[in-house]
PDB file of C-alpha atoms and ligand atoms in Angstrom:
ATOM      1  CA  UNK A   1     154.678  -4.592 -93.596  1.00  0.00           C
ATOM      2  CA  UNK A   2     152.407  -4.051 -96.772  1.00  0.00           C
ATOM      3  CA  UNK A   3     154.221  -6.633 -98.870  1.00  0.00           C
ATOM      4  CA  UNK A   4     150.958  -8.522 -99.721  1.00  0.00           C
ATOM      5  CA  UNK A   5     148.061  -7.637-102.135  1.00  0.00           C
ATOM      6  CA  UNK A   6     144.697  -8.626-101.223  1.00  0.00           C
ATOM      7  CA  UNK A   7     142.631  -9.113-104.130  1.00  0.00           C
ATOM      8  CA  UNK A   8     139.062  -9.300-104.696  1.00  0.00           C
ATOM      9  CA  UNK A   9     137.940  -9.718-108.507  1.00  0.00           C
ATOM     10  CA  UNK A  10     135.815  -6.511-109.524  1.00  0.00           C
ATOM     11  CA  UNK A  11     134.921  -8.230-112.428  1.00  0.00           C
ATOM     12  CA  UNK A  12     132.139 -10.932-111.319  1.00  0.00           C
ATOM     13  CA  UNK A  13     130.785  -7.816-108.984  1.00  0.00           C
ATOM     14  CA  UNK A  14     130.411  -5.415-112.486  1.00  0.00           C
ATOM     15  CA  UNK A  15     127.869  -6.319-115.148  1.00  0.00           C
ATOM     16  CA  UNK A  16     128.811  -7.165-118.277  1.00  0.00           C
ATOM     17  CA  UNK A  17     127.499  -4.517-120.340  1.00  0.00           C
ATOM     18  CA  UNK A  18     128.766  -1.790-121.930  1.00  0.00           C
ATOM     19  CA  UNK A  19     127.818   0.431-118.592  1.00  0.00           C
ATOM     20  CA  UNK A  20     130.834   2.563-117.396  1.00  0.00           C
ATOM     21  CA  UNK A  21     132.240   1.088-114.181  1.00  0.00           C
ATOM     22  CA  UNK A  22     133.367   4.006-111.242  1.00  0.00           C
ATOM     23  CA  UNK A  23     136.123   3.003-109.222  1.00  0.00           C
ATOM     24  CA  UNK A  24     137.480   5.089-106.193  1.00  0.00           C
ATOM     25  CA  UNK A  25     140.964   5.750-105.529  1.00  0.00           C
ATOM     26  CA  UNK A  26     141.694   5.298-101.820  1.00  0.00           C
ATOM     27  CA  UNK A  27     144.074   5.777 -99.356  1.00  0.00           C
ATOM     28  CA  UNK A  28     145.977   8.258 -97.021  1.00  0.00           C
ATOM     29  CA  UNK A  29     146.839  11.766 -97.623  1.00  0.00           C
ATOM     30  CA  UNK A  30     149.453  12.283-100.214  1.00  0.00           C
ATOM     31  CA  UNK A  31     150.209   8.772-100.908  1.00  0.00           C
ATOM     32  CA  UNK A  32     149.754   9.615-104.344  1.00  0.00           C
ATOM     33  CA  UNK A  33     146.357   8.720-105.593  1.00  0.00           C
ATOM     34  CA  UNK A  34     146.727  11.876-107.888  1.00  0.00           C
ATOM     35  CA  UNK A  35     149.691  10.640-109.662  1.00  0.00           C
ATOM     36  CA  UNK A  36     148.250   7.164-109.657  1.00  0.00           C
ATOM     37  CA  UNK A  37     145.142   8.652-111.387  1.00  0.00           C
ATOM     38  CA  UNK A  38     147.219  10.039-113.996  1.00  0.00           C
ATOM     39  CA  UNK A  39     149.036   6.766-114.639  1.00  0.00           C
ATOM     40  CA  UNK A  40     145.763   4.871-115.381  1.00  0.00           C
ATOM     41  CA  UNK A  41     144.164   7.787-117.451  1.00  0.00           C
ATOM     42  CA  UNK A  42     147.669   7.645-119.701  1.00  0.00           C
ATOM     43  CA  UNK A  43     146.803   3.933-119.662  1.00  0.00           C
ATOM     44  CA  UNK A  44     144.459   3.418-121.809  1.00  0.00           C
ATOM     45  CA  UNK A  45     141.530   5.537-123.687  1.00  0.00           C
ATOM     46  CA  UNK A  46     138.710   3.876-121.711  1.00  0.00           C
ATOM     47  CA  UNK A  47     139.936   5.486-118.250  1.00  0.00           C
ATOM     48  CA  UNK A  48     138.582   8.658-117.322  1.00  0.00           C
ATOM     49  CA  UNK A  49     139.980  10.562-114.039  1.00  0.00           C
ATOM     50  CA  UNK A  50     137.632  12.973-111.730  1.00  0.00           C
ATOM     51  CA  UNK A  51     139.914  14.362-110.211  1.00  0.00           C
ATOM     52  CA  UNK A  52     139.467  15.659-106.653  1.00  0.00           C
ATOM     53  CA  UNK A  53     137.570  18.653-106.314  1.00  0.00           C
ATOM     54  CA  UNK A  54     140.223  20.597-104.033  1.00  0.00           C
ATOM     55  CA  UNK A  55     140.919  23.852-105.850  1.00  0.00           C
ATOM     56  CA  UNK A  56     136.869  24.571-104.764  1.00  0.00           C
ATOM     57  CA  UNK A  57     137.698  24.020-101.397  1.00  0.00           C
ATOM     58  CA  UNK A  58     140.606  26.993-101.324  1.00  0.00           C
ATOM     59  CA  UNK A  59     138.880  29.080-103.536  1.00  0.00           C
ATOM     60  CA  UNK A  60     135.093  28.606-101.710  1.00  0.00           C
ATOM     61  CA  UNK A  61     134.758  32.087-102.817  1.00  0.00           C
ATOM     62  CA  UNK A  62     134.596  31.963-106.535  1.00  0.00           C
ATOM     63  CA  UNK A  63     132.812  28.945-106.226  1.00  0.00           C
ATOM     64  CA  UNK A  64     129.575  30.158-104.309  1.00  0.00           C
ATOM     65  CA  UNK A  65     128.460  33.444-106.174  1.00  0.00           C
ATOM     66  CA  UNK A  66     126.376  35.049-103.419  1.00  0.00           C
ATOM     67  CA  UNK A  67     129.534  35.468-101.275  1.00  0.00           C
ATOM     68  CA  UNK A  68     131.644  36.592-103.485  1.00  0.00           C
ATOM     69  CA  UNK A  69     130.656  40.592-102.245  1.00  0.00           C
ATOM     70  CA  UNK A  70     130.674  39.667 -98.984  1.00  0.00           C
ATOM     71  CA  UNK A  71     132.848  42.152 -97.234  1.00  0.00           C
ATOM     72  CA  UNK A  72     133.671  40.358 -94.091  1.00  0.00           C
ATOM     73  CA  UNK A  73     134.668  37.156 -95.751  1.00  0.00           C
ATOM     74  CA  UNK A  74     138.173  38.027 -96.706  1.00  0.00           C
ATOM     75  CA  UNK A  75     139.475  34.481 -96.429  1.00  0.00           C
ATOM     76  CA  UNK A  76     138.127  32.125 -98.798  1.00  0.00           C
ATOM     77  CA  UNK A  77     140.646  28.845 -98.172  1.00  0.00           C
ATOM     78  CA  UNK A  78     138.461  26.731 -96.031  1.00  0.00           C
ATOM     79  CA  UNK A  79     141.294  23.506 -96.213  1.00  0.00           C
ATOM     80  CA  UNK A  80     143.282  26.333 -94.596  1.00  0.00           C
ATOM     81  CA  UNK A  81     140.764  27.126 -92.177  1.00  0.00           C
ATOM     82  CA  UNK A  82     140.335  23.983 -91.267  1.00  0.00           C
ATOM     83  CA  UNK A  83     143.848  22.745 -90.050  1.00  0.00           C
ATOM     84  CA  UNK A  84     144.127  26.169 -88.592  1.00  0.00           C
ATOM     85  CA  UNK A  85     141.136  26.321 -86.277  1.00  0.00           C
ATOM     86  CA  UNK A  86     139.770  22.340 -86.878  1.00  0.00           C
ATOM     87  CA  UNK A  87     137.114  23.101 -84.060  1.00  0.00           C
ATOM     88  CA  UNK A  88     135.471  25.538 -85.686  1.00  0.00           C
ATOM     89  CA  UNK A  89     135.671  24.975 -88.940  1.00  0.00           C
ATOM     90  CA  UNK A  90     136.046  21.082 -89.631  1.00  0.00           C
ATOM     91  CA  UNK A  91     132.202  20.003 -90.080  1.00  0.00           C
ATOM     92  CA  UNK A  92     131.805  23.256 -92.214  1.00  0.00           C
ATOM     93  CA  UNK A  93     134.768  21.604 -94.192  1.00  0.00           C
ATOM     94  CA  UNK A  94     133.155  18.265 -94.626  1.00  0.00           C
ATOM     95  CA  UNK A  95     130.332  19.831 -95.554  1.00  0.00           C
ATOM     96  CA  UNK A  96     131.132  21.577 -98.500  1.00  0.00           C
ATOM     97  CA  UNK A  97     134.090  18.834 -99.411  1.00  0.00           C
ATOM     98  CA  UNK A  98     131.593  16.370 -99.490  1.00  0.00           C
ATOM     99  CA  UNK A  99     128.732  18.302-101.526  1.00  0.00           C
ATOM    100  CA  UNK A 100     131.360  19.491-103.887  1.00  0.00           C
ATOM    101  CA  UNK A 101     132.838  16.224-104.965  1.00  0.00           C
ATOM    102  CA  UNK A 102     129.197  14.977-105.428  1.00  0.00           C
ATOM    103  CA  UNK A 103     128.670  17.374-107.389  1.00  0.00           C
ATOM    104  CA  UNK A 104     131.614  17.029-109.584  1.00  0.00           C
ATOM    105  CA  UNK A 105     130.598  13.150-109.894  1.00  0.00           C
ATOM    106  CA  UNK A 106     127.080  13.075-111.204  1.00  0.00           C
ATOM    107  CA  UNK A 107     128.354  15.442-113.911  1.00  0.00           C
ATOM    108  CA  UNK A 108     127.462  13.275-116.686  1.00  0.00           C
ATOM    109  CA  UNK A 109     130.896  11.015-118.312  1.00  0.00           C
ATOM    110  CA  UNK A 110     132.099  12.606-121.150  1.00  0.00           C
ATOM    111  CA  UNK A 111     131.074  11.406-125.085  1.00  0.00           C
ATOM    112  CA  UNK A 112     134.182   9.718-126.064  1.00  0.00           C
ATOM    113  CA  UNK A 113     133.773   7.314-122.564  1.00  0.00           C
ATOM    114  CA  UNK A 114     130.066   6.392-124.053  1.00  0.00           C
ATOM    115  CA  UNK A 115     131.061   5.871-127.620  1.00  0.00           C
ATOM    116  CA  UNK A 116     134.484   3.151-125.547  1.00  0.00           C
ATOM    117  CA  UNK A 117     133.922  -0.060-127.020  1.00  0.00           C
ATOM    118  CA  UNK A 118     136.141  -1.439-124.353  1.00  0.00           C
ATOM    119  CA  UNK A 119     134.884  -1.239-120.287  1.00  0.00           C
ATOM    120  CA  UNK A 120     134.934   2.274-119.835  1.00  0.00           C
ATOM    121  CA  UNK A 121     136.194   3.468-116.480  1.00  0.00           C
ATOM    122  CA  UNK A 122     135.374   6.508-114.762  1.00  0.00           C
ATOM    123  CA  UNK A 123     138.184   7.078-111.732  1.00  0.00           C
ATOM    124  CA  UNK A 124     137.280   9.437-108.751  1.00  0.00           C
ATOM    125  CA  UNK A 125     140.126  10.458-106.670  1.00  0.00           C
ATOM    126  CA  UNK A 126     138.406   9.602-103.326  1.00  0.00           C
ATOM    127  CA  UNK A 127     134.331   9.268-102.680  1.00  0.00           C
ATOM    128  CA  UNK A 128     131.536  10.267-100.538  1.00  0.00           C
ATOM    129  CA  UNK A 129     132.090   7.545 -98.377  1.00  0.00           C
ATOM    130  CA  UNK A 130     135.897   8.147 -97.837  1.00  0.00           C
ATOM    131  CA  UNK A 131     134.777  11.810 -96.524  1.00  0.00           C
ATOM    132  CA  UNK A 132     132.662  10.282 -94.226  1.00  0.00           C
ATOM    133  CA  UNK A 133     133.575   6.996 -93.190  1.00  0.00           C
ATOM    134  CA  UNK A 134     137.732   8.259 -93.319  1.00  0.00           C
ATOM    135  CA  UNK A 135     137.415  11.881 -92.877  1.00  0.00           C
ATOM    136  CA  UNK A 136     134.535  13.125 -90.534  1.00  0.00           C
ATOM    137  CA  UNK A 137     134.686  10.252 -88.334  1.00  0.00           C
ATOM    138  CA  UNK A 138     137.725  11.221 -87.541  1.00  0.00           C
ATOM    139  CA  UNK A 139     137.311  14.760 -86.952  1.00  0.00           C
ATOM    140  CA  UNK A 140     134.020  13.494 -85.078  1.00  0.00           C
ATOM    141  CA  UNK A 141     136.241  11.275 -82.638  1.00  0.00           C
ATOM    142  CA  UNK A 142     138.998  13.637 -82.130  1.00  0.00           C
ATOM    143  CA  UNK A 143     136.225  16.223 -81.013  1.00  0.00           C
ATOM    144  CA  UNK A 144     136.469  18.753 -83.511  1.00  0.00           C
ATOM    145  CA  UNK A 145     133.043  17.798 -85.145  1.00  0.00           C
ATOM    146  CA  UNK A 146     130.703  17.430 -82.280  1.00  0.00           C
ATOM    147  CA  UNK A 147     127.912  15.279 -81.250  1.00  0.00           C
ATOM    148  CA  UNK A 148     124.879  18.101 -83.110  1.00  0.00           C
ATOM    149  CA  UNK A 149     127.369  18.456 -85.965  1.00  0.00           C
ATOM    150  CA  UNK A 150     128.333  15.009 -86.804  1.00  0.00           C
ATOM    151  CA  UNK A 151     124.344  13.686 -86.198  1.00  0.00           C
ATOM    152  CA  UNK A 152     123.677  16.274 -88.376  1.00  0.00           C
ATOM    153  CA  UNK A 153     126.049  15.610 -91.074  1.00  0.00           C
ATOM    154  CA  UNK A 154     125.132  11.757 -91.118  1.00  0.00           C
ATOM    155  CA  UNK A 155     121.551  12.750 -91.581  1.00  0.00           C
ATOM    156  CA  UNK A 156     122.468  14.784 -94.813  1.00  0.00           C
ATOM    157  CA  UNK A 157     124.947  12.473 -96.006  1.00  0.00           C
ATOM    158  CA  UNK A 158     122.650   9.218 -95.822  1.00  0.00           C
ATOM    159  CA  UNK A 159     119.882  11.555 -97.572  1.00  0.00           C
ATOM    160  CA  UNK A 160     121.802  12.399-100.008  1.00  0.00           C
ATOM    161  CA  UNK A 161     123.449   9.059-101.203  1.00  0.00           C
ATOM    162  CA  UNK A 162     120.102   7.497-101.154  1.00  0.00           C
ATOM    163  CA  UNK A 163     118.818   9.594-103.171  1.00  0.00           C
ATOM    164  CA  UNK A 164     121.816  10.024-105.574  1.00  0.00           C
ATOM    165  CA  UNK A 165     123.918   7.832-104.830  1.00  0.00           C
ATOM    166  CA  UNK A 166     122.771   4.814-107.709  1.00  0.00           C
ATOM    167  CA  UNK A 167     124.363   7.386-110.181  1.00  0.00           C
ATOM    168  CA  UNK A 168     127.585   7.781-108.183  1.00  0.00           C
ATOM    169  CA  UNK A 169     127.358   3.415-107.203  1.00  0.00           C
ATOM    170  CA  UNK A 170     131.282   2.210-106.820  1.00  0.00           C
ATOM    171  CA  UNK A 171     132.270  -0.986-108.589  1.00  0.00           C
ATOM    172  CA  UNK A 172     135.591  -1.038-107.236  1.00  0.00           C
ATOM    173  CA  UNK A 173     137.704   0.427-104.598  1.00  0.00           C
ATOM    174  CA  UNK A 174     141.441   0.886-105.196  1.00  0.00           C
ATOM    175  CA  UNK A 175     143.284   1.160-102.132  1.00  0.00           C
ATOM    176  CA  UNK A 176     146.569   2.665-102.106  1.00  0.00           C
ATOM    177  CA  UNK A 177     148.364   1.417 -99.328  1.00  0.00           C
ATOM    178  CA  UNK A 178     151.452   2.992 -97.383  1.00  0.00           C
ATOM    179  CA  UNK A 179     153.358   3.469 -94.215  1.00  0.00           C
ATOM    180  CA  UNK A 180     151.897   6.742 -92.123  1.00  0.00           C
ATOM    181  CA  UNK A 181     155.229   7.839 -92.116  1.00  0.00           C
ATOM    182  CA  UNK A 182     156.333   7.461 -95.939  1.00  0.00           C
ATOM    183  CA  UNK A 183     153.030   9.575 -96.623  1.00  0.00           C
ATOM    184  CA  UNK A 184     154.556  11.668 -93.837  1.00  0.00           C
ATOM    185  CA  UNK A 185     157.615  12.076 -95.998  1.00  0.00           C
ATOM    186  CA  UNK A 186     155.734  12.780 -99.043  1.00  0.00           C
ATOM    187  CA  UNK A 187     153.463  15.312 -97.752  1.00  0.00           C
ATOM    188  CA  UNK A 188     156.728  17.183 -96.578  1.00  0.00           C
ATOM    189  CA  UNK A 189     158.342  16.711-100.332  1.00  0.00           C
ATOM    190  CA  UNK A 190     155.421  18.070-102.270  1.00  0.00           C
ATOM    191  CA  UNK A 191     154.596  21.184 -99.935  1.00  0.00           C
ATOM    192  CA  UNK A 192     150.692  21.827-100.095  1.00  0.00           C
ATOM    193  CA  UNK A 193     151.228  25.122 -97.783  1.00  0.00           C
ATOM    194  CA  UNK A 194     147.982  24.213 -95.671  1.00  0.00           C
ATOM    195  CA  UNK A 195     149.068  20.575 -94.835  1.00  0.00           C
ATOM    196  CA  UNK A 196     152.234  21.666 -93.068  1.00  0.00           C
ATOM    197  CA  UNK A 197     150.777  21.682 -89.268  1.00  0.00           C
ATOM    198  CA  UNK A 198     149.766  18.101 -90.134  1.00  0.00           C
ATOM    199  CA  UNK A 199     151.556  15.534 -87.337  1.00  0.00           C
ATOM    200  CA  UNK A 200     152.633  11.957 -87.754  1.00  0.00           C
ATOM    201  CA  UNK A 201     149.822  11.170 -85.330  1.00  0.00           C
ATOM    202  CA  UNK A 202     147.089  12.580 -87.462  1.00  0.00           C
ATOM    203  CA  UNK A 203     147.928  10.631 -90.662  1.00  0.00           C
ATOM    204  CA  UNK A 204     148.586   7.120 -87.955  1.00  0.00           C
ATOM    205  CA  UNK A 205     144.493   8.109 -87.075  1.00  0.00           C
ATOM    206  CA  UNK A 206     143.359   8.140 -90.829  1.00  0.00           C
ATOM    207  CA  UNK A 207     145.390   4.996 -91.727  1.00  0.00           C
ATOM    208  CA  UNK A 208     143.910   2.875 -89.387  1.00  0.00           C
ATOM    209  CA  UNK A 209     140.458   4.214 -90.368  1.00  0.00           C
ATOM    210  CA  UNK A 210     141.212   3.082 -93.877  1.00  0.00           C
ATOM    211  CA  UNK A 211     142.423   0.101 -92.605  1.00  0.00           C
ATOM    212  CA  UNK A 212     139.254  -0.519 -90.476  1.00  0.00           C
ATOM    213  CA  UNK A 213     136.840   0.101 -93.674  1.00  0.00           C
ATOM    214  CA  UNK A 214     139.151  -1.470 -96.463  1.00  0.00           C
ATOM    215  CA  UNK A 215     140.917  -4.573 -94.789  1.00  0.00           C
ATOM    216  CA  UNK A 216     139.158  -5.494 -92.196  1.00  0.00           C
ATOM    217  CA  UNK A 217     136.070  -4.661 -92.416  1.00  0.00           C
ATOM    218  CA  UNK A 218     134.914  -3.272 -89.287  1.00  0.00           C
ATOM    219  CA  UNK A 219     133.795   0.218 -90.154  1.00  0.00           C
ATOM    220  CA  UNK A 220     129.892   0.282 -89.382  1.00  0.00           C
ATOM    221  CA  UNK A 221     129.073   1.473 -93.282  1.00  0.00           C
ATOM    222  CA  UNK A 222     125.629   2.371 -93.674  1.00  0.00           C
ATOM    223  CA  UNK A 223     124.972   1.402 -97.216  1.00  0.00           C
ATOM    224  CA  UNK A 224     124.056  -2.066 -98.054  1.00  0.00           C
ATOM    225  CA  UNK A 225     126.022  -2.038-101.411  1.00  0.00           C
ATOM    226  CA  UNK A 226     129.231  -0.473-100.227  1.00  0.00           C
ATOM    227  CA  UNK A 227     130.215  -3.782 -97.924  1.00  0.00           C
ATOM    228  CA  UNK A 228     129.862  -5.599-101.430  1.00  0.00           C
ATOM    229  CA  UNK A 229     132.176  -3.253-103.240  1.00  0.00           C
ATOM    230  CA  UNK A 230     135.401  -5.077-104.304  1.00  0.00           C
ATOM    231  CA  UNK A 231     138.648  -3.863-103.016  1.00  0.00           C
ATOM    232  CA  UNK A 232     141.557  -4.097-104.797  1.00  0.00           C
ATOM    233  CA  UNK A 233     144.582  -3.354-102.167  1.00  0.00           C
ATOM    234  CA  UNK A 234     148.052  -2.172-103.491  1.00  0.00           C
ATOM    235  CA  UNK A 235     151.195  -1.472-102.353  1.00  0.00           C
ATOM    236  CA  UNK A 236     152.340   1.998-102.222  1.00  0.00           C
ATOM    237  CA  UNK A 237     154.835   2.193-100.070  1.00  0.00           C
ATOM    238  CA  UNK A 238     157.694   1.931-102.842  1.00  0.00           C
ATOM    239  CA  UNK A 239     158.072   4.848-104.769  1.00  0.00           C
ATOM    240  CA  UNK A 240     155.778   4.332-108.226  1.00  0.00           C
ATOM    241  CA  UNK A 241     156.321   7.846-109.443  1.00  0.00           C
ATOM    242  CA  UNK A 242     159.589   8.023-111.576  1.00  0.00           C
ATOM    243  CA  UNK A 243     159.579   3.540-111.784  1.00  0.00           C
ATOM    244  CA  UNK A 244     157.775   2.099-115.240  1.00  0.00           C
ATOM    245  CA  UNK A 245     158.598  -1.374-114.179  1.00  0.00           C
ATOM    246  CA  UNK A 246     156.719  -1.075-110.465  1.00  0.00           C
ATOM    247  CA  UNK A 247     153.957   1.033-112.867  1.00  0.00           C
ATOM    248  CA  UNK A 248     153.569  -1.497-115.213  1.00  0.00           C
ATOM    249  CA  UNK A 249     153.167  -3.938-112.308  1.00  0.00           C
ATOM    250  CA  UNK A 250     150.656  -1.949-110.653  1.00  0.00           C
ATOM    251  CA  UNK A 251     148.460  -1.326-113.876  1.00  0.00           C
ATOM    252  CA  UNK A 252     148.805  -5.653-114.446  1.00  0.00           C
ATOM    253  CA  UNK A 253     146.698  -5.916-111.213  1.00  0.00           C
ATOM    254  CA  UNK A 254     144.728  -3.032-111.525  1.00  0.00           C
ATOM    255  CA  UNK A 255     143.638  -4.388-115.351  1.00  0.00           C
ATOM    256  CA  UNK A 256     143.499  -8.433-113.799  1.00  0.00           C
ATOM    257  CA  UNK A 257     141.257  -6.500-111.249  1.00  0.00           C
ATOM    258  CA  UNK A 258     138.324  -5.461-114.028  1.00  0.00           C
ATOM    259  CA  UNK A 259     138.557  -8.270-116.494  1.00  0.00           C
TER     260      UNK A 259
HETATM  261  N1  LIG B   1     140.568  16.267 -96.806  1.00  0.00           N
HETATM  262  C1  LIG B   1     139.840  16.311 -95.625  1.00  0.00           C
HETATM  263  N2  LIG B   1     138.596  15.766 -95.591  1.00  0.00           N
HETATM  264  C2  LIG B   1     138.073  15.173 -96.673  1.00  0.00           C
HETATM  265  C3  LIG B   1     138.787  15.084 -97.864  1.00  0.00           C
HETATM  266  C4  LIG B   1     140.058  15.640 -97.895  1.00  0.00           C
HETATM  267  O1  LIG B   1     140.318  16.842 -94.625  1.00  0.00           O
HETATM  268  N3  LIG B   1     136.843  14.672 -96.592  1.00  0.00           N
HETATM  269  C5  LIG B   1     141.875  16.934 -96.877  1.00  0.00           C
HETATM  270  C6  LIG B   1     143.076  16.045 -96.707  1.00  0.00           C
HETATM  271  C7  LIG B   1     144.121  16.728 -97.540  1.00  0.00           C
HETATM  272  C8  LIG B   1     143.343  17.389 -98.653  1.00  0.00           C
HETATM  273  O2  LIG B   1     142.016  17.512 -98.173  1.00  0.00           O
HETATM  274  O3  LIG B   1     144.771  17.731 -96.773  1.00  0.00           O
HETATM  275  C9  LIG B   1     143.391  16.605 -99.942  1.00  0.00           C
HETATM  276  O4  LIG B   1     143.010  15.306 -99.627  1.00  0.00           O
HETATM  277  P1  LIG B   1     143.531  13.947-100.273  1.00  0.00           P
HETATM  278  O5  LIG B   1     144.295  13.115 -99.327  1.00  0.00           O
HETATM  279  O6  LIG B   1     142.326  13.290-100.802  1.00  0.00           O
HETATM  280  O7  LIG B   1     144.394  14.390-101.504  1.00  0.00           O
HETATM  281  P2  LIG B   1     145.910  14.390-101.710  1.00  0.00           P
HETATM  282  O8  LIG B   1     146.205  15.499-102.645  1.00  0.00           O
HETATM  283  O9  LIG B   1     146.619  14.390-100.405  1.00  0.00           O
HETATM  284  O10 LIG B   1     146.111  13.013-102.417  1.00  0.00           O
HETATM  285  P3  LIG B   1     147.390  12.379-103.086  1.00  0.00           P
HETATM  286  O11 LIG B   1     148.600  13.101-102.610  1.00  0.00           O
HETATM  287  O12 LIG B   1     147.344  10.954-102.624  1.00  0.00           O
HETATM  288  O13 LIG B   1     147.186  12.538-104.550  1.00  0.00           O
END
């Protein structure tokens, strides 16, 4: 089903500068864009991961001061909050997801990045336009973000990436492409405690999504630039984890893919 990797060359879309180029790691939940992230940050010096910002989003508590003595609010896991209740609680969710991993991303790169004499990398696990264009949507569509919430949310989220969004600009999209049901499988194997309500069905309505934006190219994106972004699609359906050979095939296209 996935055999084939579609390639675009990031290369003639990236200036040839010393800039640092941001790529996004794509692709359904628990694929493995996390262990994928770590594989090209032990790859090479130039590669810097950001990693998700998820531990914010069960802790929201210690990560907003002025509720932190707020007696009522006595739980603070708002990914667990919103698989439990995902009517009430998934725009709030997508909300503060989305503001927290922009915030983590315009934190500036760190020194030893600037002072790369190579093509620096910076790596986010995921993007602004994943939450929206993967994540929202979907919530929007299966009703649990309504018509206020999600015209309100779009009129943030545009706001926002115009106005920040040069310093957060993608040169490349990595998409990390499986089966619904092997990331089913792998999602049961790792145990995240809030992702076990999660059905077969619900990870069959993000992959198409993905495939809609990254494939074919029928999500309605907003963003002039983000059509242009190159898109570098690999296979993930065989098991990359515990394999150097399948790695070292993996990080061949992914290096082909910037230079
Ligand atoms: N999530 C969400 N809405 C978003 C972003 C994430 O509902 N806008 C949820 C989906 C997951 C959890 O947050 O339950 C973490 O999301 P990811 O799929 O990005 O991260 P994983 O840890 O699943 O990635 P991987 O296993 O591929 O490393």
């Amino acid at each position: 089903l996935f055999s084939s990797s579609v390639v675009y060359r990031a290369s003639s879309h990236m200036s040839k500068s010393n800039e640092i180029k941001r790529v996004s790691i794509e692709g359904n939940i628990a694929v493995g864009k996390s262990t994928f992230a770590k594989l090209l940050q032990n790859a090479g010096q130039d590669w810097e991961v950001i990693a998700e910002p998820i531990s914010k989003w069960q802790n929201v508590d210690q990560t907003t001061p002025q509720t932190v003595n707020c007696p009522q609010q006595s739980s603070s896991n708002l990914l667990q909050m919103m698989y439990h209740d995902p009517k009430r609680w998934s725009y709030t969710f997508q909300t503060f997801s989305c503001m927290s991993r922009m915030r983590t991303q315009l934190q500036p790169p760190p020194a030893r990045l600037l002072q790369s004499t190579g093509t620096p990398v910076q790596v986010y696990e995921r993007s602004v336009y994943s939450d929206r264009y993967i994540f929202a949507l979907n919530m929007f569509e299966l009703g649990c973000i309504n018509s206020t919430e999600w015209a309100v949310y779009q009129d943030w989220h545009s706001f926002l990436v115009e106005q920040f969004g040069h310093q957060i600009q993608l040169e490349g999209i990595i998409y990390l492409r499986a089966s619904p049901q092997t990331c089913m499988e792998r999602l049961g194997k790792r145990g995240r405690v809030e992702e076990q309500g999660i059905q077969l069905d619900y990870l069959e309505k993000l992959h198409t999504k993905h495939e809609d934006w990254l494939v074919n190219k029928s999500t309605k994106v907003h963003f002039e630039h983000l059509a242009k972004v190159p898109v570098l699609v690999l296979d993930a359906e065989v098991e990359f984890e515990k394999d150097s050979k399948i790695q070292d095939n993996l990080l061949t296209k992914v290096r082909h893919f910037f230079n």
